[in-house]
Short mmCIF file of C-alpha atoms in Angstrom, two decimals:
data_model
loop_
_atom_site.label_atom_id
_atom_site.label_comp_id
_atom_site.label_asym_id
_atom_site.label_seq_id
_atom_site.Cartn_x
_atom_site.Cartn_y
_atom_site.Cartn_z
CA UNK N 1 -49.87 -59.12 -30.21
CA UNK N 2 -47.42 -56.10 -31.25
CA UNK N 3 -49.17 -53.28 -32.57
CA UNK N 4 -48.50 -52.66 -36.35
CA UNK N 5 -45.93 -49.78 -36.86
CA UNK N 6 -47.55 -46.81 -38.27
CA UNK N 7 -44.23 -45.24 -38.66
CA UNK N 8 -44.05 -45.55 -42.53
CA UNK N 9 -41.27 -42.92 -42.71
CA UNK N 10 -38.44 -45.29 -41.30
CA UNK N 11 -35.20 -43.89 -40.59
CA UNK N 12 -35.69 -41.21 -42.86
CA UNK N 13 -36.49 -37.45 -41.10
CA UNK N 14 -39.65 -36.47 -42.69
CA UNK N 15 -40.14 -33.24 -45.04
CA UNK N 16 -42.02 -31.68 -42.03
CA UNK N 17 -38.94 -32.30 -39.86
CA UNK N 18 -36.87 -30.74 -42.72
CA UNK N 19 -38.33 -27.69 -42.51
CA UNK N 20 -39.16 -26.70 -38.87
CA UNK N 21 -35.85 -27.68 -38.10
CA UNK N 22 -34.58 -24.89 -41.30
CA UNK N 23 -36.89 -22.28 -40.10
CA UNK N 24 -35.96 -22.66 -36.60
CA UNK N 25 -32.28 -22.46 -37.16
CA UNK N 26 -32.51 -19.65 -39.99
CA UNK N 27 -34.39 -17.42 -37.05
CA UNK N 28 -31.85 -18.20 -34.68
CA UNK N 29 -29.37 -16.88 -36.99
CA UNK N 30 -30.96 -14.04 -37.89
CA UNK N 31 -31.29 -13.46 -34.11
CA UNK N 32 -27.95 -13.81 -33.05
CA UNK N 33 -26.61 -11.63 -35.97
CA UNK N 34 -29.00 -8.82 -35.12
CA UNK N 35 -27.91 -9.26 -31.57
CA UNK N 36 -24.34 -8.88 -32.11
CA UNK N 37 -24.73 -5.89 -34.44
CA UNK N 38 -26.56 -4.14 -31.72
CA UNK N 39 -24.76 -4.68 -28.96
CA UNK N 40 -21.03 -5.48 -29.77
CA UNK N 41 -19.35 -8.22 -26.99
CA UNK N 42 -17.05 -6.21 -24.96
CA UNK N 43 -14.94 -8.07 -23.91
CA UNK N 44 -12.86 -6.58 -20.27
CA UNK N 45 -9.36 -5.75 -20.74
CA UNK N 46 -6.25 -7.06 -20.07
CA UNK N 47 -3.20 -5.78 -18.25
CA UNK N 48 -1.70 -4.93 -21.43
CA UNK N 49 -4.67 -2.99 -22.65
CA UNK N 50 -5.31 -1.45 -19.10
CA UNK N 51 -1.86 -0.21 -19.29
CA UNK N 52 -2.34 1.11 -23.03
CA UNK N 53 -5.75 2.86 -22.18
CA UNK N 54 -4.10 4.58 -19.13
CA UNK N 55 -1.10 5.73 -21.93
CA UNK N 56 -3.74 6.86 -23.97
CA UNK N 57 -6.04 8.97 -21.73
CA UNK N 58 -2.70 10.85 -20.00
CA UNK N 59 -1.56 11.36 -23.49
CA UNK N 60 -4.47 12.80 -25.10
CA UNK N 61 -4.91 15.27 -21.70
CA UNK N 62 -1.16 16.07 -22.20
CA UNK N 63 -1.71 17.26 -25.95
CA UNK N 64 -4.88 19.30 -24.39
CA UNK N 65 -2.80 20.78 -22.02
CA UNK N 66 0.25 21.68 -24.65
CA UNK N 67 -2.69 23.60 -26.56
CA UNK N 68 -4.08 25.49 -23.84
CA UNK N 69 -0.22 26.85 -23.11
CA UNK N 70 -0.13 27.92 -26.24
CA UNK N 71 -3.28 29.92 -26.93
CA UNK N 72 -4.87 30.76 -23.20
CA UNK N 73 -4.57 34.25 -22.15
CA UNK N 74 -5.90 33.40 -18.95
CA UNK N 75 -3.18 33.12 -15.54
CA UNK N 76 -5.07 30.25 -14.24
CA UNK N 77 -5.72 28.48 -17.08
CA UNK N 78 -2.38 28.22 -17.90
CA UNK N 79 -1.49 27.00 -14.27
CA UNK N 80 -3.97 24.73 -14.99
CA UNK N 81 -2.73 23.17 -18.48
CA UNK N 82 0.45 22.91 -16.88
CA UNK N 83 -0.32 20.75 -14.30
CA UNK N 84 -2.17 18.93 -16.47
CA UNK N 85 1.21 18.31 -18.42
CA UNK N 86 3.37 17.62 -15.26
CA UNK N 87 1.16 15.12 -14.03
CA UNK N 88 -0.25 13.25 -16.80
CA UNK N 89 3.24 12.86 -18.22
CA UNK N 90 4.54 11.85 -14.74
CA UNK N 91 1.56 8.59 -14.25
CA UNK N 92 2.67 8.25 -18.25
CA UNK N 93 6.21 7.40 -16.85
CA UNK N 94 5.31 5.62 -14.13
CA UNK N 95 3.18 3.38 -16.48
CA UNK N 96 5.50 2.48 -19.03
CA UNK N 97 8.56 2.04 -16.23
CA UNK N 98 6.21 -0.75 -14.57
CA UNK N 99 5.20 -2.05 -18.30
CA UNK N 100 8.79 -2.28 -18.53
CA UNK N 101 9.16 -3.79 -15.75
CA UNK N 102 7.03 -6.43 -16.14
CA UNK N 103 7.67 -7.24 -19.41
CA UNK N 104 4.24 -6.69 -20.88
CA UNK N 105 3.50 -4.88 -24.32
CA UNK N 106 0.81 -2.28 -24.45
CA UNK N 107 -2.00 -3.33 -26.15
CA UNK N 108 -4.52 -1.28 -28.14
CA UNK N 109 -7.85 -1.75 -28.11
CA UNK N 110 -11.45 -0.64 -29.03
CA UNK N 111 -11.47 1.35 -25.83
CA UNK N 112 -8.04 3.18 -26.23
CA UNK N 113 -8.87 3.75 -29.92
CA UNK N 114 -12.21 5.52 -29.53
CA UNK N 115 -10.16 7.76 -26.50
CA UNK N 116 -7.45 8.44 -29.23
CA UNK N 117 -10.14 9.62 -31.86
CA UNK N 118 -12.29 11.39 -29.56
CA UNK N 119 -9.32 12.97 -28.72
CA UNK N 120 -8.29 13.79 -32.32
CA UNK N 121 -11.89 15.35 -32.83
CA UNK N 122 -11.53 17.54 -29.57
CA UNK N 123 -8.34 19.39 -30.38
CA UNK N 124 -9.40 20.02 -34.04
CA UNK N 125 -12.61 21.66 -32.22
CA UNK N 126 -10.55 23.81 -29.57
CA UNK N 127 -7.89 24.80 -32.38
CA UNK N 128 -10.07 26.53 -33.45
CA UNK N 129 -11.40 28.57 -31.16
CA UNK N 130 -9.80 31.92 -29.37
CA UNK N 131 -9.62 33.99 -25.78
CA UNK N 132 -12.41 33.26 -23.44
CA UNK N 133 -14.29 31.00 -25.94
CA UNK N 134 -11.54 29.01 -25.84
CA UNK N 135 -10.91 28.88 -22.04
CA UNK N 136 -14.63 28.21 -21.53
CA UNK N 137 -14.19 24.95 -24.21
CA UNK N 138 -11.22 24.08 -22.89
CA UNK N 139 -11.77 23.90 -19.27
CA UNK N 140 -15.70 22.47 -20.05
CA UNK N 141 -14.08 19.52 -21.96
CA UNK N 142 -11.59 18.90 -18.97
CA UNK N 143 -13.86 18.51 -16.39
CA UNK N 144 -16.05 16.17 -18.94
CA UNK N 145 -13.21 14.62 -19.66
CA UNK N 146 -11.41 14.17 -15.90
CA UNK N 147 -15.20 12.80 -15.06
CA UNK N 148 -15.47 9.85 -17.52
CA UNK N 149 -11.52 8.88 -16.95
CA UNK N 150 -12.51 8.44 -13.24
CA UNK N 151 -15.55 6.66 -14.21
CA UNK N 152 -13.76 4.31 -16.30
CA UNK N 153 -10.88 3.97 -13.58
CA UNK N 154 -13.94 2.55 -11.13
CA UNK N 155 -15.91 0.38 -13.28
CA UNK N 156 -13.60 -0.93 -15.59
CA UNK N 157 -10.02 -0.50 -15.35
CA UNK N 158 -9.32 -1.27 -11.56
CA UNK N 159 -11.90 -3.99 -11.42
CA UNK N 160 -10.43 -5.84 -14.33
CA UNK N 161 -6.32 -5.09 -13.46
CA UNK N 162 -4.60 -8.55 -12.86
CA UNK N 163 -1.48 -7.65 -11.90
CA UNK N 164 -0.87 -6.18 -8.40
CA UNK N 165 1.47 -3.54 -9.33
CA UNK N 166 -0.86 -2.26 -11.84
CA UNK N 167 -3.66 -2.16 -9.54
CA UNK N 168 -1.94 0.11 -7.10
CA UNK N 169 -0.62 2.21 -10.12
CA UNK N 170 -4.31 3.01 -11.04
CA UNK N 171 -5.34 3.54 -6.96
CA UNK N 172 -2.49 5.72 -6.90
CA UNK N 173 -3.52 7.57 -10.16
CA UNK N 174 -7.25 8.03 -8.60
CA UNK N 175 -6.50 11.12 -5.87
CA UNK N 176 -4.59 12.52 -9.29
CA UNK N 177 -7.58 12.40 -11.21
CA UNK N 178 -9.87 13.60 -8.72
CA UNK N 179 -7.77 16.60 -7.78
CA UNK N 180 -7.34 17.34 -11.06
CA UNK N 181 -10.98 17.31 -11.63
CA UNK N 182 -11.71 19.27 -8.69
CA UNK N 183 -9.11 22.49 -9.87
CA UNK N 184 -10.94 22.28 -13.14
CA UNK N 185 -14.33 22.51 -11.93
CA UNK N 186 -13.25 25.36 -10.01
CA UNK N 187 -12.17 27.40 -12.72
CA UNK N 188 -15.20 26.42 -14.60
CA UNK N 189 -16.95 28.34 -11.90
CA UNK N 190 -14.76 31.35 -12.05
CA UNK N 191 -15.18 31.35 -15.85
CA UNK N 192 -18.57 30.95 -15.94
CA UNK N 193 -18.76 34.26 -13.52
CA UNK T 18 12.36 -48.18 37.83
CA UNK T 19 9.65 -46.01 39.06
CA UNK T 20 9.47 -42.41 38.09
CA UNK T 21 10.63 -39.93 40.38
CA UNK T 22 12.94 -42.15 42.54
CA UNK T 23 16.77 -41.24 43.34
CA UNK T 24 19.23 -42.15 40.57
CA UNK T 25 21.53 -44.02 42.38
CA UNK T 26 21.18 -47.25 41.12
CA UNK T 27 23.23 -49.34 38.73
CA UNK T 28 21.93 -48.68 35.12
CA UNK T 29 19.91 -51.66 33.51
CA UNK T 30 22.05 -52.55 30.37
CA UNK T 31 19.73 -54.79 28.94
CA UNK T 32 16.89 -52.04 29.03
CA UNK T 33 18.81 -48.45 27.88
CA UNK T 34 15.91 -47.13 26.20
CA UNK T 35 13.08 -47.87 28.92
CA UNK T 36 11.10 -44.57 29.56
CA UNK T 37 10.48 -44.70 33.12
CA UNK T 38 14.06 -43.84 34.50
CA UNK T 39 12.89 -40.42 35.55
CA UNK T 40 14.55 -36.85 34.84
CA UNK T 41 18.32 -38.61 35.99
CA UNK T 42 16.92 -42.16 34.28
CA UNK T 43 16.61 -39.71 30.95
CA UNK T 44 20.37 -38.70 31.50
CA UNK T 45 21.60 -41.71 31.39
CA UNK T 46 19.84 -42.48 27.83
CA UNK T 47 22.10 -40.63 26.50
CA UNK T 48 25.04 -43.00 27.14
CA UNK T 49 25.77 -44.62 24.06
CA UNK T 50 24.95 -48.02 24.34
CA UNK T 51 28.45 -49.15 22.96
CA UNK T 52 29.59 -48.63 26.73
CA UNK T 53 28.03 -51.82 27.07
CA UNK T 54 30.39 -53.39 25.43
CA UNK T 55 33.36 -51.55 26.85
CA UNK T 56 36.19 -53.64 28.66
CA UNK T 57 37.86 -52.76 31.84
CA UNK T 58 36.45 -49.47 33.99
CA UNK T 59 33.25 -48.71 32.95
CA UNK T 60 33.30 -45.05 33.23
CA UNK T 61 29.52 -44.32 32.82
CA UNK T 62 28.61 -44.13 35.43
CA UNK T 63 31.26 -41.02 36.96
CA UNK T 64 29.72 -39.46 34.05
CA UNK T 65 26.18 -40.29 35.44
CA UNK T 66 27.74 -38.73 38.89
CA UNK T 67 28.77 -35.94 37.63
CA UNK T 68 25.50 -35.15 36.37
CA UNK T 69 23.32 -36.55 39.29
CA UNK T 70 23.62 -33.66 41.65
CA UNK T 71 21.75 -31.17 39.20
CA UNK T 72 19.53 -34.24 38.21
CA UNK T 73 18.50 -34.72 41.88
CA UNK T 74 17.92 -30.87 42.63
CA UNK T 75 15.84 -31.26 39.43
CA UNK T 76 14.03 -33.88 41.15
CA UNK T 77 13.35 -32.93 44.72
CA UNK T 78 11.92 -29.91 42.67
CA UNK T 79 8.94 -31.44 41.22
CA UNK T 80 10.73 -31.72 38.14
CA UNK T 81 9.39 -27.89 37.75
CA UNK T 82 9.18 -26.29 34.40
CA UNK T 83 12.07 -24.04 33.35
CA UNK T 84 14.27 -23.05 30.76
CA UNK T 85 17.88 -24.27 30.86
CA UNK T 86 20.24 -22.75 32.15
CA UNK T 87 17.70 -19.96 33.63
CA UNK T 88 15.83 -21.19 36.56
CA UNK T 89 12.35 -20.42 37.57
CA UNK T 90 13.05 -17.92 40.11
CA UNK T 91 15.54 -15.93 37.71
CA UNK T 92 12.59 -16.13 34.54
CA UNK T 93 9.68 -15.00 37.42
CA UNK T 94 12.04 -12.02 39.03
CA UNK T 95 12.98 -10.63 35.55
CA UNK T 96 9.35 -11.14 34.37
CA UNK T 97 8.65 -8.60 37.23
CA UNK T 98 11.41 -6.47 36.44
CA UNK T 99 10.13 -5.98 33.28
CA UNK T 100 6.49 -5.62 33.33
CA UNK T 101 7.57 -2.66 36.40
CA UNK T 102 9.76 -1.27 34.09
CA UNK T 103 7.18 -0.53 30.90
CA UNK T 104 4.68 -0.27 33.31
CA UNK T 105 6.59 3.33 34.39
CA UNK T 106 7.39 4.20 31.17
CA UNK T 107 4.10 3.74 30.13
CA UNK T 108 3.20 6.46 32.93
CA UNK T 109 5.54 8.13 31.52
CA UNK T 110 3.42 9.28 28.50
CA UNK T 111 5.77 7.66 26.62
CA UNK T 112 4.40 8.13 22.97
CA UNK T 113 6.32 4.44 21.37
CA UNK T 114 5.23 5.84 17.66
CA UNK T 115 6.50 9.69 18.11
CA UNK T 116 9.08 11.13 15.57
CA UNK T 117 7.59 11.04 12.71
CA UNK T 118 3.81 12.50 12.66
CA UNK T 119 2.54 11.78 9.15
CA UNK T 120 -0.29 8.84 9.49
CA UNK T 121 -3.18 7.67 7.51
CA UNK T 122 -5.44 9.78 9.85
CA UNK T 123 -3.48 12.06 11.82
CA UNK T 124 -5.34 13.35 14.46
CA UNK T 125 -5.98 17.15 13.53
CA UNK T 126 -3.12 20.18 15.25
CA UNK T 127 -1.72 17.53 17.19
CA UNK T 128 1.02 18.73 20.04
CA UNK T 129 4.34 17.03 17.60
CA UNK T 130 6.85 18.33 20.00
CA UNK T 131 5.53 16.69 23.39
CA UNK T 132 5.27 13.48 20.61
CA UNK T 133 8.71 13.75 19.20
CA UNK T 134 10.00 14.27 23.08
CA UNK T 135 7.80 11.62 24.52
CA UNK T 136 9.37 9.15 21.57
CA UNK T 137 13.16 10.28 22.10
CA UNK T 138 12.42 9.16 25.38
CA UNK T 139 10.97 5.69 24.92
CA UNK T 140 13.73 4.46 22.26
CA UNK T 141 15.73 3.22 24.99
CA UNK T 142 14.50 1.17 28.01
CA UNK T 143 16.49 3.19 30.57
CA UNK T 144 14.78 6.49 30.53
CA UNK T 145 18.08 9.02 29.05
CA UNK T 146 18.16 11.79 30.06
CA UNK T 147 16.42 14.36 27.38
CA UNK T 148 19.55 16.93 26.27
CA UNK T 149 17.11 20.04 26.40
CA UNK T 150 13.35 20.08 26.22
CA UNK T 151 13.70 23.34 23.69
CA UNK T 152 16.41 21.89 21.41
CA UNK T 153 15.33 22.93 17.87
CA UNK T 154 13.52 19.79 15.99
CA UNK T 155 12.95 18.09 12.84
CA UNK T 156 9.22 17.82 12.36
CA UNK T 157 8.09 15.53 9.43
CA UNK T 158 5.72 16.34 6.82
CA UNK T 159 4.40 14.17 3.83
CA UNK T 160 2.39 15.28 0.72
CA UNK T 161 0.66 12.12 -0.40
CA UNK T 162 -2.41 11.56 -2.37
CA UNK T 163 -2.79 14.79 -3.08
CA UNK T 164 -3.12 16.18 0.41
CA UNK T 165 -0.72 17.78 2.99
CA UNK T 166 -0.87 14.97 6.01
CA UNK T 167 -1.14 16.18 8.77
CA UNK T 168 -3.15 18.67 7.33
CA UNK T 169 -2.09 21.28 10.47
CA UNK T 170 1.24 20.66 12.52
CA UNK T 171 2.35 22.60 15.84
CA UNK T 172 5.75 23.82 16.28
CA UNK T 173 8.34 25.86 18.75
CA UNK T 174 10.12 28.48 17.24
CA UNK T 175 13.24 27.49 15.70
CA UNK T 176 11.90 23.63 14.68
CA UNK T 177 12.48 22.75 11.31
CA UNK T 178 9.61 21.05 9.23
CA UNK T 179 10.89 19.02 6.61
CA UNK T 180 7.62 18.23 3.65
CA UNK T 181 8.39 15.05 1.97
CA UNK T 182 6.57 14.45 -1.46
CA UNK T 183 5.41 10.84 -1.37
CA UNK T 184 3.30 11.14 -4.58
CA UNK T 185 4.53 10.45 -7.58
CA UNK T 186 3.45 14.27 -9.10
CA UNK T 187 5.40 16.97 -8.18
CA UNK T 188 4.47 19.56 -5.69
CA UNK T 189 5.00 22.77 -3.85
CA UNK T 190 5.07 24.43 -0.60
CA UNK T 191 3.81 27.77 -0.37
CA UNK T 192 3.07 30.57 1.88
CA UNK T 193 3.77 34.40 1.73
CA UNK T 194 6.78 33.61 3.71
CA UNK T 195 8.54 31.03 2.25
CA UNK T 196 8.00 29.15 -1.12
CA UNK T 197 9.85 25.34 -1.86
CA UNK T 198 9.55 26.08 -5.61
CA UNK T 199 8.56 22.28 -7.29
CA UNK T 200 9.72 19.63 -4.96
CA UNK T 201 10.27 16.16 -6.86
CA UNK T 202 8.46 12.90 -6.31
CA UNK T 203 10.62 11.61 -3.49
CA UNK T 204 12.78 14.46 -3.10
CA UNK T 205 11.85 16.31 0.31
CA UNK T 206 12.37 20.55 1.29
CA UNK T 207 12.96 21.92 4.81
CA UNK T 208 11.91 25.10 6.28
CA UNK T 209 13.00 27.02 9.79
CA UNK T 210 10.20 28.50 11.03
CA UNK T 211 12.09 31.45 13.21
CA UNK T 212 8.88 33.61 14.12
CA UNK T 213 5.57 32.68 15.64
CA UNK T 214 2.74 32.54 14.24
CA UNK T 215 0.37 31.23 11.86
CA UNK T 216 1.64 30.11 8.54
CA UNK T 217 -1.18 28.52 5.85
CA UNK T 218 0.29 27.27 2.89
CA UNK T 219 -0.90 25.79 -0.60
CA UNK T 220 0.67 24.01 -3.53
CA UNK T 221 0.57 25.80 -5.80
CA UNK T 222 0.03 23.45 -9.00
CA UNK T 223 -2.88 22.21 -6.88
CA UNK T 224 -4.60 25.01 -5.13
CA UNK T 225 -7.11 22.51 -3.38
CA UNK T 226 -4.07 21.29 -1.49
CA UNK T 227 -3.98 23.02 2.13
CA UNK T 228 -2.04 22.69 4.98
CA UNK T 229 -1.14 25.01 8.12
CA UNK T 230 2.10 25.59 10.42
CA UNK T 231 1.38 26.26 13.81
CA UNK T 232 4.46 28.06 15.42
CA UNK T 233 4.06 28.64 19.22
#
């Protein structure tokens, strides 16, 4: 004998139903929203914005170094900003030549954007300043600077590069960095004396 | 026919493409089988007796492996010949990667001159006579990733070192005694070195980068 159904509700979701299943989706929600307002998806680059962000960092270093010509007093420091200029502007070339090259449009992006600001914000803060304050600023916010473009170069840039002609571009632009990084720390010594 | 047997024997025309003529059997598959047909002399076979004396020495050989028209003895005699031959040179010291010294990891104050003497000396298998064992030389030099490689190089008086910037920066040369002013990526700058002596040097837009000339 079949059993009577019980199931008086047929077909229809209940109210009970209704509302777990509003509650539980509302939460979720609520979750995912708070989640993405906390911690923003980054998303890796591309080529084009590898290539931009490299354009960007040299840039920004280059406009550093065209300051410290101007004001610096100091023999070294100048030496200094003017390598800066030389060789920043030179990985500049060689990065737009191969963007060129492979027909690929620099792309901005959240990363090249906060470099640009950041930037911005530093030179307003060395302008200024004068003499050995300056140097001391200047030099401090170079090897800072030198440090977290390397950084970036490891974890992000050169892991996420596509192309293979890019890739070597950035290998080639890591003993530049590091060099670089090394003189400044250097002086940073001597000025601290 | 059975492999291996003398060739003198009428060809089967019924059978041309039967594999087991033998070496001379083989030689004869390459008749064109409209000969069958032909009227009047058949002249196959002066062709197949024409070719039968080299097919037969082939033969009583063992049917040995070789490569045509070489035969064994020639390839195994100039095998010797030439195995002796590097085999001396080798003795020689000969140094097959010499004249130019800048590596990945050059071994530190190597001797470049014995190198760039040795390698003169290997380029050619007949062992030329070396003009004169203190003729001035070009010694190569490379800045690349931001270092001076080799780091120290060992000269004669009178050798010319010639620095080639492989970087993409620019770079200098610089010592008390001599100074290349900025040398351009790819562009290279010699120097003489007349006296002895000990010559460091730096470039000077990147003072960690060091190097020393040796001059003996």
């Amino acid at each position: 004998m079949t059993k009577p159904n019980m199931n008086t509700n047929r077909g229809k979701p209940s109210m009970r139903k209704i509302i777990a299943l509003t509650i539980t989706t509302a939460v979720l929600a609520a979750f995912t929203t708070i989640h993405a307002q906390t911690a923003p998806a980054a998303a890796p680059p591309n080529d084009a914005q590898i290539a931009q962000i490299v354009l960007t960092a040299d840039s920004v270093d280059v406009d550093y170094g065209n300051l410290a010509v101007k004001k610096t007093k100091n023999a070294e420091v100048k030496a200094f900003a003017e390598t800066m200029i030389r060789d920043h502007t030179a990985v500049n070339n060689k990065a737009a030549a191969l963007a060129k090259k492979l027909g690929m449009t620099p792309e901005a992006s959240d990363t090249s954007k906060s470099l640009k600001s950041d930037g911005d914000k530093e030179m307003a803060k060395l302008k200024a300043m004068h003499g050995a304050e300056f140097d001391k600023a200047y030099i401090d916010n170079e090897v800072t600077y030198h440090t977290s473009v390397i950084g970036a170069l490891n974890t992000v840039l050169l892991p996420n590069a596509k192309n293979a002609e890019l890739k070597a571009l950035l290998e080639s632009g890591k003993p530049i960095f590091e060099s670089h990084l090394e003189h400044a720390k250097t002086l940073q010594n001597s000025l601290n004396k | 026919m059975p492999a291996g047997s003398t060739s003198v024997a009428p060809r089967p025309e019924s059978a041309p493409w039967r594999a087991d003529l033998g070496p001379a059997g083989l030689l004869r598959m390459n008749q064109p089988t409209l000969q069958r047909d032909r009227q009047g002399v058949d002249y196959g076979e002066q062709q197949n007796v024409q070719k039968l004396p080299a097919a037969i020495r082939d033969e009583q050989r063992g049917g040995l492996v070789t490569i045509k028209p070489f035969s064994l003895w020639t390839l195994v005699i100039s095998g010797i010949v030439f195995f002796v031959a590097a085999f001396f040179l080798a003795r020689q010291g000969a140094d097959f990667t010499a004249t130019n010294v800048d590596r990945g990891n050059p071994p530190p104050a190597q001797s470049t001159r014995q190198a760039v003497q040795a390698g003169t000396a290997s380029a050619s298998v007949v062992p030329s006579t070396v003009a004169d064992a203190n003729a001035p030389l070009v010694v190569h030099l490379a800045m690349k990733n931001m270092k001076f490689s080799p780091a120290t190089i060992e000269i004669k008086k009178g050798d010319t070192v010639e620095w080639k910037n492989d970087d993409i920066t620019p770079h200098t040369a610089t010592s008390a005694t001599f100074d290349s002013g900025s040398i351009a990526s790819d562009a290279v700058w010699r120097h003489t070195f007349k006296d002895a002596g000990n010559f460091p040097y730096t470039c000077t837009f990147h003072p960690e980068m060091k190097g020393t000339v040796v001059v003996k």
